[in-house]
Amino acid sequence: MSVNVIYGCKFDRVVYRLSVSFFVLATIFMLFATPVTQAQTVDPLVKYIRLLQNDTTFTGTKSSFFISPYSKLRTQNLKLISPWQDRFSEQDHPQRLFAFYTPIIKVGSNSEVAFGQNDGAMWQGRGLNTALSFGGRFEYGPIEVSFRPQFGYSENQDFDLAPNPPFFTFPFELSEYAQGLARIDQPQRFGEESISWFHPGQSWIRLSQWGAAAGVSTANQWQGPALYNPLMMSNNAPGFFHAFLESDGPVTTPIGKLEARWFWGGLQESDYFNDDPTNNLRFITGLTAAFSPSLLEGLHVGFSRSFYENYPDDGLSAGNIFRVFQPFSEDRFSEQVEIDVINQETPQRFQGDVAVRMLSFFGRYEVPEYGFEVWAEWGKNDNSFDNRNILREPVHTRSYVLGLMKRFDLAGHRWLVADAEITQMENMEDIKSNNYPVWYEHHNIKQGFTHQGQVVGAGIGPGSNSQQFRVTLYDEWGLAGLSLNRVINNNDRLFRHYPHITSNQPLIGPRSHWTNQVPQRAPLYDLHETEYRIGGQGVFFLPYHLELQLDVTVSLMYNRYNIYENDIRNVNTLMTLRFQPPGFLR
């Protein structure tokens, strides 16, 4: 076995044998489970609290749900009349010296390909996948120390990789696992062998005083209102080591409540991108802020701005630390350097920025009288050269998220919740303009916006689109949900490289509308990589303080790798078992 997924930690075959035994038990449960949503492992309690907050009986301080981890998201209102009022009535704990976290075991599998989203450090390869997390929190006065490591195993079986070689030639040779035709560190497979991995997980050291807090952390950050595909940051990749300065929960002012988080960290390259050790680390800094005006109850607005760049050879400077406060204008933004860009095997000199910038604005509006909320996020993945360019090309690298959620109160304190979310990351520009930039990819930073081989933002990946609908029933015994998700994968890759992709298609028989009745290659409009994910989710509260979550996703993938009629069906299963006796922290 081999891995260097996080910090190079290895485990022996005992992990594999234990995982197989546990997986057999999990499979028995899954035979009776309700099928789930796209292998997402976000704690269902977070969404539940968000639903509770959007209620006329809610009396606590409301969160914008824009900045995660939520430092002061208390759960005292779980005692309100609601489906889970008895299950979590003891969740809000007074300050104490030490407390254990809920141990969590995850066991799952993929039938045909590697597949998973919003699963943090867990790598869901083909075959068996497991993860375990546990730990505790020490809190004394203003000091808080949280240690919640994660480790696991992936069978990482073989499957067919993208046959197209990388279209862009680099100063270095890419690994065979690098995504075909992409400029991003997003391996299709983590090597040829099974892997074991370790990560510090949702751990941090935090000092809070006078309404502010500072510390260091390896926890994931989730930015913005999206439920499934936030543009900037999510828990799709492992959390990266970072320092932070933030408000200690919402800060009350005469005009409303403010929240903010400023961080500095490092993004690491995976072991499966290239063999160049000089660019394995990237520096990233970002600022997220949210405002909830008191004059318009239920409205939350905010923005997030991030920059990432190759780690400077001479170390960090004040310019790196305060980069988020630099002007938007290209000529005033940062030091300019010349870099080599290889486009269609023709060398060109390009004048570009040292750092890659990302920006998004978002908002969320709650209507507690109807249990209804809407949200939106609009972002840019690259700069505009000047104000004229902003007005002339407003769609340059823009993406957006639109969503809504409605809670229906049923008899017996049950809820029926319907939500929908649209994510549009495909570039709307002509493919010949501005080198056709793609979300999470950039010519300056070859690894793109990734950490250890996974996209830090929306899990659907670069230049992709998603439309998702889910309906969920909440009851005192747990929840059951069904979902349908349509994803167009890597559309920007198709449009950017369509001459190369179409020229390498297999010949197909003539069609009735073809004037030339001879075998031809499929046209561009027949090569979209379209995926339908049909799933379900079940959460069951069991005796002895156990909670079982079952997720099953059937993915129907058409034209995988943009190859005509290269269709596959993958079944992803994931079981999550939580043990939460009284006094344990969620």
Coordinates of C-alpha atoms in Angstrom, one line a residue:
M1 CA 0.0 0.0 0.0
S2 CA 1.1 3.5 -0.6
V3 CA -0.2 7.0 0.1
N4 CA 1.0 10.4 0.7
V5 CA -2.6 11.8 0.6
I6 CA -2.1 14.0 3.6
Y7 CA 1.1 13.5 5.6
G8 CA 2.5 10.2 4.4
C9 CA 1.1 8.0 7.1
K10 CA 0.8 4.3 6.3
F11 CA -1.3 1.5 7.8
D12 CA -1.1 -2.3 7.4
R13 CA -3.5 -4.8 6.1
V14 CA -5.3 -5.0 9.4
V15 CA -7.2 -1.9 8.4
Y16 CA -8.3 -3.6 5.3
R17 CA -9.6 -6.7 7.1
L18 CA -11.5 -4.6 9.6
S19 CA -13.0 -2.5 6.8
V20 CA -14.2 -5.6 4.9
S21 CA -15.9 -6.9 8.0
F22 CA -17.6 -3.6 8.7
F23 CA -18.6 -3.2 5.1
V24 CA -20.4 -6.6 5.1
L25 CA -22.5 -5.3 8.0
A26 CA -23.1 -2.0 6.3
T27 CA -24.3 -3.8 3.1
I28 CA -26.9 -5.6 5.1
F29 CA -28.3 -2.3 6.3
M30 CA -28.1 -0.8 2.8
L31 CA -30.4 -3.5 1.4
F32 CA -33.2 -2.0 3.4
A33 CA -32.2 1.6 3.0
T34 CA -33.9 4.4 1.1
P35 CA -31.7 5.3 -1.9
V36 CA -29.6 9.1 -1.3
T37 CA -28.1 12.3 -2.6
Q38 CA -24.8 12.3 -4.4
A39 CA -22.5 10.8 -1.8
Q40 CA -22.4 14.0 0.2
T41 CA -21.3 13.7 3.8
V42 CA -22.3 17.1 5.2
D43 CA -23.7 16.6 8.7
P44 CA -27.5 16.6 8.3
L45 CA -27.8 18.5 11.6
V46 CA -26.4 21.6 10.0
K47 CA -29.2 21.8 7.5
Y48 CA -31.7 21.0 10.2
I49 CA -30.5 24.0 12.3
R50 CA -30.7 26.2 9.2
L51 CA -34.4 25.1 8.8
L52 CA -35.1 25.7 12.5
Q53 CA -33.6 29.2 12.2
N54 CA -36.1 30.0 9.4
D55 CA -39.1 29.7 11.8
T56 CA -41.2 32.3 13.6
T57 CA -40.5 30.6 17.0
F58 CA -36.7 30.9 16.7
T59 CA -35.4 33.2 19.4
G60 CA -31.6 32.9 19.2
T61 CA -29.0 34.9 17.3
K62 CA -29.3 34.0 13.7
S63 CA -26.4 33.0 11.6
S64 CA -25.9 34.0 7.9
F65 CA -24.6 30.4 7.2
F66 CA -22.0 32.0 5.0
I67 CA -18.9 31.3 7.1
S68 CA -18.1 27.7 8.2
P69 CA -17.0 26.4 10.7
Y70 CA -19.6 28.3 12.6
S71 CA -17.9 29.5 15.7
K72 CA -21.0 30.4 17.7
L73 CA -23.8 28.3 16.1
R74 CA -25.5 27.2 19.3
T75 CA -28.2 24.6 19.3
Q76 CA -30.4 25.7 22.1
N77 CA -33.3 26.2 19.7
L78 CA -33.3 22.4 18.9
K79 CA -35.6 22.2 21.9
L80 CA -38.3 24.0 20.0
I81 CA -41.3 22.0 18.6
S82 CA -39.7 20.2 15.7
P83 CA -39.2 16.6 14.5
W84 CA -35.9 16.1 16.4
Q85 CA -36.7 18.1 19.5
D86 CA -36.3 15.0 21.8
R87 CA -33.2 13.6 20.1
F88 CA -31.0 16.7 20.4
S89 CA -32.5 18.3 23.5
E90 CA -29.1 18.0 25.3
Q91 CA -26.9 19.3 22.5
D92 CA -26.2 22.7 23.8
H93 CA -23.5 22.3 26.5
P94 CA -22.2 24.8 28.9
Q95 CA -18.5 25.7 28.8
R96 CA -16.4 22.9 30.4
L97 CA -12.8 21.9 30.5
F98 CA -12.9 18.8 28.2
A99 CA -15.5 16.9 26.1
F100 CA -15.3 14.1 23.6
Y101 CA -16.5 14.4 20.0
T102 CA -18.9 11.9 18.5
P103 CA -17.0 9.0 16.9
I104 CA -17.9 8.7 13.2
I105 CA -17.3 5.6 11.0
K106 CA -17.9 5.8 7.2
V107 CA -17.9 2.8 4.9
G108 CA -18.8 2.9 1.3
S109 CA -18.0 1.6 -2.2
N110 CA -18.0 2.5 -5.9
S111 CA -18.9 -0.1 -8.5
E112 CA -17.2 1.3 -11.6
V113 CA -15.2 4.5 -11.1
A114 CA -13.9 6.8 -8.4
F115 CA -16.7 9.0 -7.3
G116 CA -17.5 11.3 -4.3
Q117 CA -18.3 14.9 -3.4
N118 CA -18.1 17.0 -0.3
D119 CA -16.4 14.2 1.6
G120 CA -13.3 16.1 2.9
A121 CA -10.1 14.0 3.3
M122 CA -11.9 10.8 2.3
W123 CA -10.9 9.4 -1.1
Q124 CA -13.7 7.4 -2.6
G125 CA -12.0 5.3 -5.2
R126 CA -13.4 2.3 -7.0
G127 CA -14.1 -0.5 -4.6
L128 CA -14.2 -0.3 -0.8
N129 CA -13.7 3.0 1.0
T130 CA -13.6 3.7 4.8
A131 CA -13.0 6.6 7.1
L132 CA -12.9 7.1 10.9
S133 CA -12.9 10.3 13.0
F134 CA -12.9 10.9 16.7
G135 CA -11.3 13.2 19.2
G136 CA -12.0 15.8 21.9
R137 CA -12.1 19.5 22.7
F138 CA -10.3 21.3 25.5
E139 CA -11.7 24.7 26.5
Y140 CA -10.5 27.0 29.3
G141 CA -11.5 30.7 29.4
P142 CA -10.6 32.2 26.0
I143 CA -8.6 29.2 24.8
E144 CA -10.1 26.4 22.8
V145 CA -8.2 23.4 21.5
S146 CA -10.0 20.9 19.2
F147 CA -8.3 17.7 17.9
R148 CA -10.5 15.5 15.7
P149 CA -8.2 13.5 13.4
Q150 CA -9.4 11.3 10.5
F151 CA -7.9 8.3 8.9
G152 CA -9.1 5.7 6.5
Y153 CA -8.5 3.2 3.6
S154 CA -9.4 3.0 -0.1
E155 CA -9.2 -0.2 -2.1
N156 CA -8.6 2.1 -5.2
Q157 CA -9.3 -0.5 -7.8
D158 CA -8.4 0.0 -11.5
F159 CA -10.7 1.5 -14.1
D160 CA -10.4 3.1 -17.5
L161 CA -8.8 6.5 -17.4
A162 CA -9.3 9.3 -19.9
P163 CA -7.5 8.3 -23.1
N164 CA -6.8 11.8 -24.3
P165 CA -3.3 13.1 -23.3
P166 CA -3.0 16.5 -21.8
F167 CA -3.5 19.0 -24.7
F168 CA -1.3 21.6 -23.1
T169 CA 2.4 20.9 -23.0
F170 CA 4.1 21.8 -19.7
P171 CA 7.7 22.4 -18.7
F172 CA 7.3 19.1 -16.8
E173 CA 5.8 15.7 -17.6
L174 CA 2.4 15.1 -16.2
S175 CA 1.5 11.9 -14.4
E176 CA -0.7 9.4 -16.3
Y177 CA -3.4 10.0 -13.6
A178 CA -3.6 13.7 -14.4
Q179 CA -7.0 14.7 -15.8
G180 CA -7.0 14.3 -19.6
L181 CA -6.9 17.6 -21.5
A182 CA -6.9 19.6 -18.2
R183 CA -4.6 22.2 -16.5
I184 CA -5.4 21.2 -13.0
D185 CA -4.2 18.8 -10.3
Q186 CA -7.3 16.6 -10.3
P187 CA -6.1 13.0 -10.7
Q188 CA -8.6 10.5 -11.9
R189 CA -7.1 7.8 -9.7
F190 CA -4.6 8.0 -6.7
G191 CA -2.0 5.6 -8.0
E192 CA -2.1 1.9 -8.8
E193 CA -2.4 0.5 -5.3
S194 CA -4.7 0.6 -2.4
I195 CA -4.1 3.6 -0.1
S196 CA -4.3 4.4 3.5
W197 CA -4.5 8.0 4.6
F198 CA -4.4 10.3 7.7
H199 CA -5.5 13.9 8.2
P200 CA -5.7 16.1 11.3
G201 CA -9.3 16.7 10.4
Q202 CA -11.5 19.3 11.9
S203 CA -8.9 20.4 14.4
W204 CA -7.8 23.9 15.6
I205 CA -6.3 26.0 18.3
R206 CA -8.4 29.2 18.9
L207 CA -8.1 32.2 21.2
S208 CA -11.1 34.5 21.5
Q209 CA -11.4 37.8 23.3
W210 CA -13.4 41.1 23.0
G211 CA -15.6 39.8 20.2
A212 CA -12.7 38.5 18.0
A213 CA -10.8 35.3 17.6
A214 CA -7.5 34.1 16.1
G215 CA -5.8 30.7 15.7
V216 CA -4.6 28.0 13.4
S217 CA -6.7 25.2 11.9
T218 CA -6.9 22.3 9.5
A219 CA -10.7 22.4 9.4
N220 CA -12.7 22.7 6.1
Q221 CA -14.1 26.1 5.3
W222 CA -17.5 26.4 3.6
Q223 CA -18.2 29.9 2.2
G224 CA -21.5 31.2 0.9
P225 CA -25.2 30.1 1.1
A226 CA -25.1 27.1 -1.3
L227 CA -26.2 23.7 0.0
Y228 CA -24.3 21.6 -2.5
N229 CA -21.9 23.5 -4.8
P230 CA -20.4 26.8 -3.3
L231 CA -18.2 28.5 -5.8
M232 CA -15.3 29.5 -3.4
M233 CA -14.8 26.8 -0.7
S234 CA -16.5 23.7 0.5
N235 CA -15.5 20.4 2.2
N236 CA -14.9 18.7 -1.2
A237 CA -11.2 18.5 -0.5
P238 CA -9.2 17.9 2.7
G239 CA -9.0 20.9 4.9
F240 CA -5.7 22.8 4.5
F241 CA -3.5 24.2 7.2
H242 CA -4.2 27.9 7.8
A243 CA -4.1 30.7 10.3
F244 CA -7.2 32.9 10.7
L245 CA -8.5 36.1 12.3
E246 CA -12.3 36.2 12.6
S247 CA -15.3 37.7 14.5
D248 CA -16.3 35.6 17.5
G249 CA -19.8 34.9 16.1
P250 CA -22.1 37.6 14.8
V251 CA -21.2 41.1 16.1
T252 CA -24.1 43.3 16.8
T253 CA -24.0 46.9 15.6
P254 CA -26.7 49.6 15.5
I255 CA -27.4 48.8 11.8
G256 CA -27.2 45.0 11.9
K257 CA -24.9 42.0 12.6
L258 CA -21.5 41.5 11.1
E259 CA -19.4 38.4 10.6
A260 CA -15.9 38.1 9.0
R261 CA -13.0 35.7 8.5
W262 CA -9.5 36.4 7.2
F263 CA -7.2 33.5 6.6
W264 CA -3.7 32.6 5.3
G265 CA -2.8 29.0 4.4
G266 CA -1.1 26.5 2.1
L267 CA -2.4 24.3 -0.7
Q268 CA -0.5 21.1 -1.4
E269 CA 0.0 19.3 -4.7
S270 CA -1.0 15.7 -4.9
D271 CA 1.5 12.8 -5.4
Y272 CA -0.1 12.1 -8.8
F273 CA 0.4 15.3 -10.8
N274 CA 4.0 15.6 -11.7
D275 CA 7.5 14.9 -10.3
D276 CA 8.6 18.6 -9.9
P277 CA 9.2 19.2 -6.2
T278 CA 9.7 22.9 -6.6
N279 CA 6.1 23.9 -6.9
N280 CA 4.3 21.5 -4.5
L281 CA 3.1 24.3 -2.2
R282 CA 0.9 27.3 -3.0
F283 CA 0.1 30.2 -0.7
I284 CA -3.6 31.1 -0.3
T285 CA -5.2 34.0 1.5
G286 CA -8.9 35.1 1.6
L287 CA -11.4 37.3 3.3
T288 CA -15.1 36.5 3.8
A289 CA -17.6 39.0 5.3
A290 CA -21.3 38.9 5.9
F291 CA -23.9 41.5 7.0
S292 CA -27.4 41.0 8.3
P293 CA -29.2 44.4 8.3
S294 CA -31.6 45.0 11.2
L295 CA -34.0 47.0 9.0
L296 CA -34.7 44.0 6.8
E297 CA -35.2 40.9 9.0
G298 CA -34.2 37.6 7.2
L299 CA -31.7 39.2 4.7
H300 CA -28.1 38.2 4.7
V301 CA -25.5 39.5 2.2
G302 CA -21.8 39.0 1.9
F303 CA -18.7 38.5 -0.3
S304 CA -15.6 36.3 -0.4
R305 CA -12.3 37.2 -2.0
S306 CA -9.4 34.8 -2.3
F307 CA -5.9 34.7 -4.0
Y308 CA -3.6 31.8 -4.5
E309 CA -0.1 31.6 -5.9
N310 CA 3.1 29.5 -5.9
Y311 CA 4.8 29.8 -2.6
P312 CA 7.4 32.6 -2.9
D313 CA 11.0 31.3 -2.9
D314 CA 12.1 34.0 -0.5
G315 CA 9.2 33.6 1.9
L316 CA 6.0 35.6 2.5
S317 CA 6.0 39.3 2.5
A318 CA 3.5 42.0 3.6
G319 CA 2.2 42.1 0.0
N320 CA 1.3 38.4 0.3
I321 CA -0.3 38.8 3.7
F322 CA -2.5 41.8 2.8
R323 CA -3.2 40.8 -0.8
V324 CA -7.0 40.7 -0.3
F325 CA -7.0 44.4 0.3
Q326 CA -5.2 45.3 -3.0
P327 CA -7.2 47.1 -5.7
F328 CA -9.1 45.2 -8.4
S329 CA -7.4 47.0 -11.3
E330 CA -4.9 44.9 -13.3
D331 CA -2.2 47.5 -13.5
R332 CA -2.3 48.2 -9.8
F333 CA -3.0 44.7 -8.6
S334 CA 0.4 43.1 -8.0
E335 CA 3.9 42.6 -9.4
Q336 CA 3.8 41.5 -13.1
V337 CA 5.9 38.6 -14.3
E338 CA 6.5 36.9 -17.6
I339 CA 5.4 33.3 -17.8
D340 CA 5.5 30.7 -20.6
V341 CA 2.1 29.6 -22.0
I342 CA 2.0 26.7 -24.3
N343 CA -1.2 26.9 -26.4
Q344 CA -1.8 24.3 -29.0
E345 CA 1.9 23.5 -28.9
T346 CA 2.9 27.0 -30.0
P347 CA 5.1 28.8 -27.4
Q348 CA 3.8 32.3 -26.5
R349 CA 5.0 34.9 -24.0
F350 CA 2.3 36.1 -21.7
Q351 CA 2.3 39.0 -19.2
G352 CA 0.4 37.7 -16.2
D353 CA -0.1 38.2 -12.5
V354 CA 1.8 36.4 -9.8
A355 CA -1.4 35.4 -8.0
V356 CA -4.8 34.1 -9.2
R357 CA -7.8 36.0 -7.8
M358 CA -11.3 34.7 -7.1
L359 CA -14.3 36.8 -6.0
S360 CA -17.9 36.1 -5.2
F361 CA -20.9 38.0 -3.9
F362 CA -23.8 36.2 -2.3
G363 CA -27.1 36.7 -0.5
R364 CA -29.8 34.8 1.3
Y365 CA -33.3 35.8 2.2
E366 CA -35.5 34.0 4.8
V367 CA -39.3 34.2 5.1
P368 CA -40.0 32.5 8.5
E369 CA -43.8 33.0 8.1
Y370 CA -43.7 30.5 5.2
G371 CA -40.6 28.5 6.1
F372 CA -39.1 29.6 2.8
E373 CA -35.7 30.9 1.7
V374 CA -33.8 31.8 -1.5
W375 CA -30.1 32.3 -2.1
A376 CA -27.8 33.3 -4.8
E377 CA -24.0 33.6 -5.4
W378 CA -22.2 35.3 -8.3
G379 CA -18.5 34.9 -8.8
K380 CA -15.5 35.6 -11.1
N381 CA -12.5 33.4 -11.4
D382 CA -10.2 35.9 -13.1
N383 CA -9.6 39.7 -13.2
S384 CA -10.8 42.2 -15.8
F385 CA -8.0 44.3 -17.2
D386 CA -9.7 47.7 -16.5
N387 CA -13.2 49.3 -16.0
R388 CA -13.8 49.3 -19.7
N389 CA -13.1 45.6 -19.9
I390 CA -15.6 45.0 -17.0
L391 CA -18.4 46.8 -19.0
R392 CA -17.5 45.2 -22.3
E393 CA -17.0 41.6 -21.1
P394 CA -19.2 41.2 -17.9
V395 CA -19.5 37.4 -18.4
H396 CA -15.8 36.9 -18.4
T397 CA -15.2 33.9 -16.1
R398 CA -18.5 34.5 -14.3
S399 CA -20.3 31.7 -12.5
Y400 CA -23.4 31.7 -10.4
V401 CA -25.5 29.6 -8.0
L402 CA -29.3 30.0 -7.5
G403 CA -31.3 28.1 -4.9
L404 CA -34.5 27.9 -2.9
M405 CA -35.8 25.8 0.0
K406 CA -39.4 25.4 1.3
R407 CA -40.5 23.7 4.6
F408 CA -44.0 22.2 4.8
D409 CA -45.2 21.5 8.4
L410 CA -47.1 18.3 8.6
A411 CA -49.1 16.6 11.4
G412 CA -47.2 15.1 14.2
H413 CA -44.4 17.7 14.1
R414 CA -43.1 16.3 10.9
W415 CA -41.5 18.3 8.1
L416 CA -41.5 17.9 4.3
V417 CA -38.6 19.9 2.8
A418 CA -38.1 20.6 -0.9
D419 CA -34.9 22.3 -2.1
A420 CA -33.4 23.0 -5.5
E421 CA -30.1 24.5 -6.6
I422 CA -28.6 25.4 -10.0
T423 CA -24.9 25.9 -10.4
Q424 CA -23.6 27.3 -13.7
M425 CA -19.8 27.3 -14.1
E426 CA -19.5 27.0 -17.8
N427 CA -17.8 29.9 -19.5
M428 CA -20.2 32.0 -21.6
E429 CA -17.5 33.7 -23.7
D430 CA -16.3 32.9 -27.2
I431 CA -13.7 30.2 -27.0
K432 CA -11.2 32.4 -28.8
S433 CA -11.4 35.3 -26.2
N434 CA -8.9 35.8 -23.4
N435 CA -7.4 32.4 -23.6
Y436 CA -10.8 31.0 -22.6
P437 CA -10.2 30.8 -18.8
V438 CA -11.9 28.0 -16.8
W439 CA -13.1 28.0 -13.2
Y440 CA -10.4 26.5 -10.9
E441 CA -7.9 26.4 -13.7
H442 CA -5.3 29.0 -14.6
H443 CA -2.2 29.3 -16.8
N444 CA -0.1 30.7 -14.0
I445 CA -0.8 28.0 -11.4
K446 CA -0.7 24.6 -13.1
Q447 CA -2.3 22.8 -10.2
G448 CA -5.3 25.1 -10.2
F449 CA -7.6 25.7 -7.2
T450 CA -7.0 22.3 -5.6
H451 CA -5.6 20.8 -2.4
Q452 CA -4.0 17.3 -2.5
G453 CA -5.7 16.4 -5.8
Q454 CA -9.3 17.6 -5.1
V455 CA -11.1 20.9 -6.0
V456 CA -11.4 23.2 -3.0
G457 CA -14.6 24.7 -4.3
A458 CA -17.6 23.2 -6.0
G459 CA -17.2 19.4 -6.2
I460 CA -18.6 19.2 -9.7
G461 CA -15.3 20.5 -10.9
P462 CA -13.9 22.9 -13.6
G463 CA -16.3 24.3 -16.2
S464 CA -19.2 22.1 -15.1
N465 CA -23.0 22.8 -14.6
S466 CA -25.4 21.2 -12.2
Q467 CA -29.2 21.2 -11.6
Q468 CA -30.3 19.5 -8.4
F469 CA -33.7 18.8 -6.7
R470 CA -34.3 17.1 -3.4
V471 CA -37.3 16.3 -1.3
T472 CA -36.8 15.2 2.4
L473 CA -39.2 14.0 5.1
Y474 CA -38.1 14.7 8.7
D475 CA -39.7 12.7 11.5
E476 CA -38.8 11.8 15.1
W477 CA -37.1 8.7 13.9
G478 CA -34.8 10.6 11.4
L479 CA -35.2 11.5 7.8
A480 CA -35.7 10.0 4.3
G481 CA -35.0 11.8 1.1
L482 CA -34.9 11.4 -2.7
S483 CA -32.9 13.5 -5.2
L484 CA -32.3 14.0 -8.9
N485 CA -29.1 15.7 -10.1
R486 CA -28.1 16.5 -13.6
V487 CA -24.5 17.4 -14.1
I488 CA -22.7 18.5 -17.3
N489 CA -19.1 17.7 -16.7
N490 CA -16.2 19.6 -18.0
N491 CA -18.1 21.5 -20.7
D492 CA -15.3 24.1 -21.0
R493 CA -12.8 21.4 -21.6
L494 CA -14.9 20.2 -24.5
F495 CA -15.3 23.6 -26.1
R496 CA -11.7 24.6 -25.6
H497 CA -10.3 21.4 -27.2
Y498 CA -13.1 20.5 -29.5
P499 CA -10.9 20.2 -32.6
H500 CA -8.7 17.7 -30.9
I501 CA -11.6 15.8 -29.2
T502 CA -13.7 15.5 -32.3
S503 CA -10.8 14.4 -34.4
N504 CA -10.1 11.5 -32.1
Q505 CA -13.7 10.2 -32.0
P506 CA -14.6 6.7 -33.3
L507 CA -16.4 6.5 -36.6
I508 CA -20.2 6.0 -36.3
G509 CA -22.7 4.8 -38.8
P510 CA -24.7 7.3 -41.0
R511 CA -27.8 8.9 -39.6
S512 CA -31.0 9.7 -41.4
H513 CA -30.4 13.4 -41.5
W514 CA -26.8 13.1 -42.8
T515 CA -26.5 14.0 -46.5
N516 CA -23.3 12.0 -46.8
Q517 CA -24.3 8.4 -46.0
V518 CA -20.9 7.2 -44.9
P519 CA -19.5 6.6 -41.4
Q520 CA -18.4 9.9 -39.7
R521 CA -17.2 11.1 -36.4
A522 CA -19.8 12.4 -33.9
P523 CA -20.3 16.2 -34.1
L524 CA -19.6 18.5 -31.2
Y525 CA -23.3 18.7 -30.0
D526 CA -23.2 14.9 -29.4
L527 CA -20.2 14.9 -27.2
H528 CA -21.3 16.6 -24.0
E529 CA -20.4 14.5 -20.9
T530 CA -23.9 14.4 -19.2
E531 CA -24.5 12.6 -15.9
Y532 CA -27.7 11.9 -14.1
R533 CA -27.4 11.1 -10.4
I534 CA -30.4 9.4 -8.9
G535 CA -30.2 9.0 -5.2
G536 CA -31.7 8.9 -1.7
Q537 CA -30.8 9.4 1.9
G538 CA -31.8 7.9 5.1
V539 CA -30.9 8.9 8.7
F540 CA -32.2 6.6 11.4
F541 CA -31.9 7.3 15.2
L542 CA -31.2 3.9 16.8
P543 CA -31.0 2.7 20.4
Y544 CA -27.9 3.1 22.5
H545 CA -27.2 6.6 21.2
L546 CA -26.4 5.4 17.7
E547 CA -27.3 7.3 14.4
L548 CA -27.1 5.6 11.1
Q549 CA -27.0 7.5 7.8
L550 CA -27.3 5.7 4.5
D551 CA -26.5 7.3 1.1
V552 CA -26.9 5.5 -2.2
T553 CA -26.3 7.2 -5.6
V554 CA -26.8 5.7 -9.0
S555 CA -24.9 7.7 -11.6
L556 CA -25.7 7.3 -15.3
M557 CA -22.8 8.8 -17.2
Y558 CA -23.1 9.5 -20.9
N559 CA -20.1 10.2 -23.2
R560 CA -17.7 9.9 -20.4
Y561 CA -14.4 11.8 -21.2
N562 CA -16.4 13.3 -24.1
I563 CA -16.2 10.1 -26.1
Y564 CA -19.3 9.3 -28.1
E565 CA -21.4 6.5 -26.5
N566 CA -18.8 5.8 -23.9
D567 CA -21.6 5.3 -21.3
I568 CA -21.3 3.7 -17.8
R569 CA -23.3 3.3 -14.7
N570 CA -21.8 3.7 -11.3
V571 CA -23.4 2.8 -7.9
N572 CA -22.0 4.7 -4.9
T573 CA -22.9 3.6 -1.4
L574 CA -21.9 5.3 1.8
M575 CA -22.9 4.4 5.3
T576 CA -22.1 6.8 8.2
L577 CA -22.5 5.5 11.8
R578 CA -22.3 8.1 14.7
F579 CA -22.2 7.3 18.4
Q580 CA -23.4 10.2 20.5
P581 CA -24.1 9.5 24.1
P582 CA -25.1 12.4 26.4
G583 CA -22.3 15.0 26.9
F584 CA -20.5 14.2 23.6
L585 CA -20.1 17.1 21.2
R586 CA -21.5 16.8 17.7

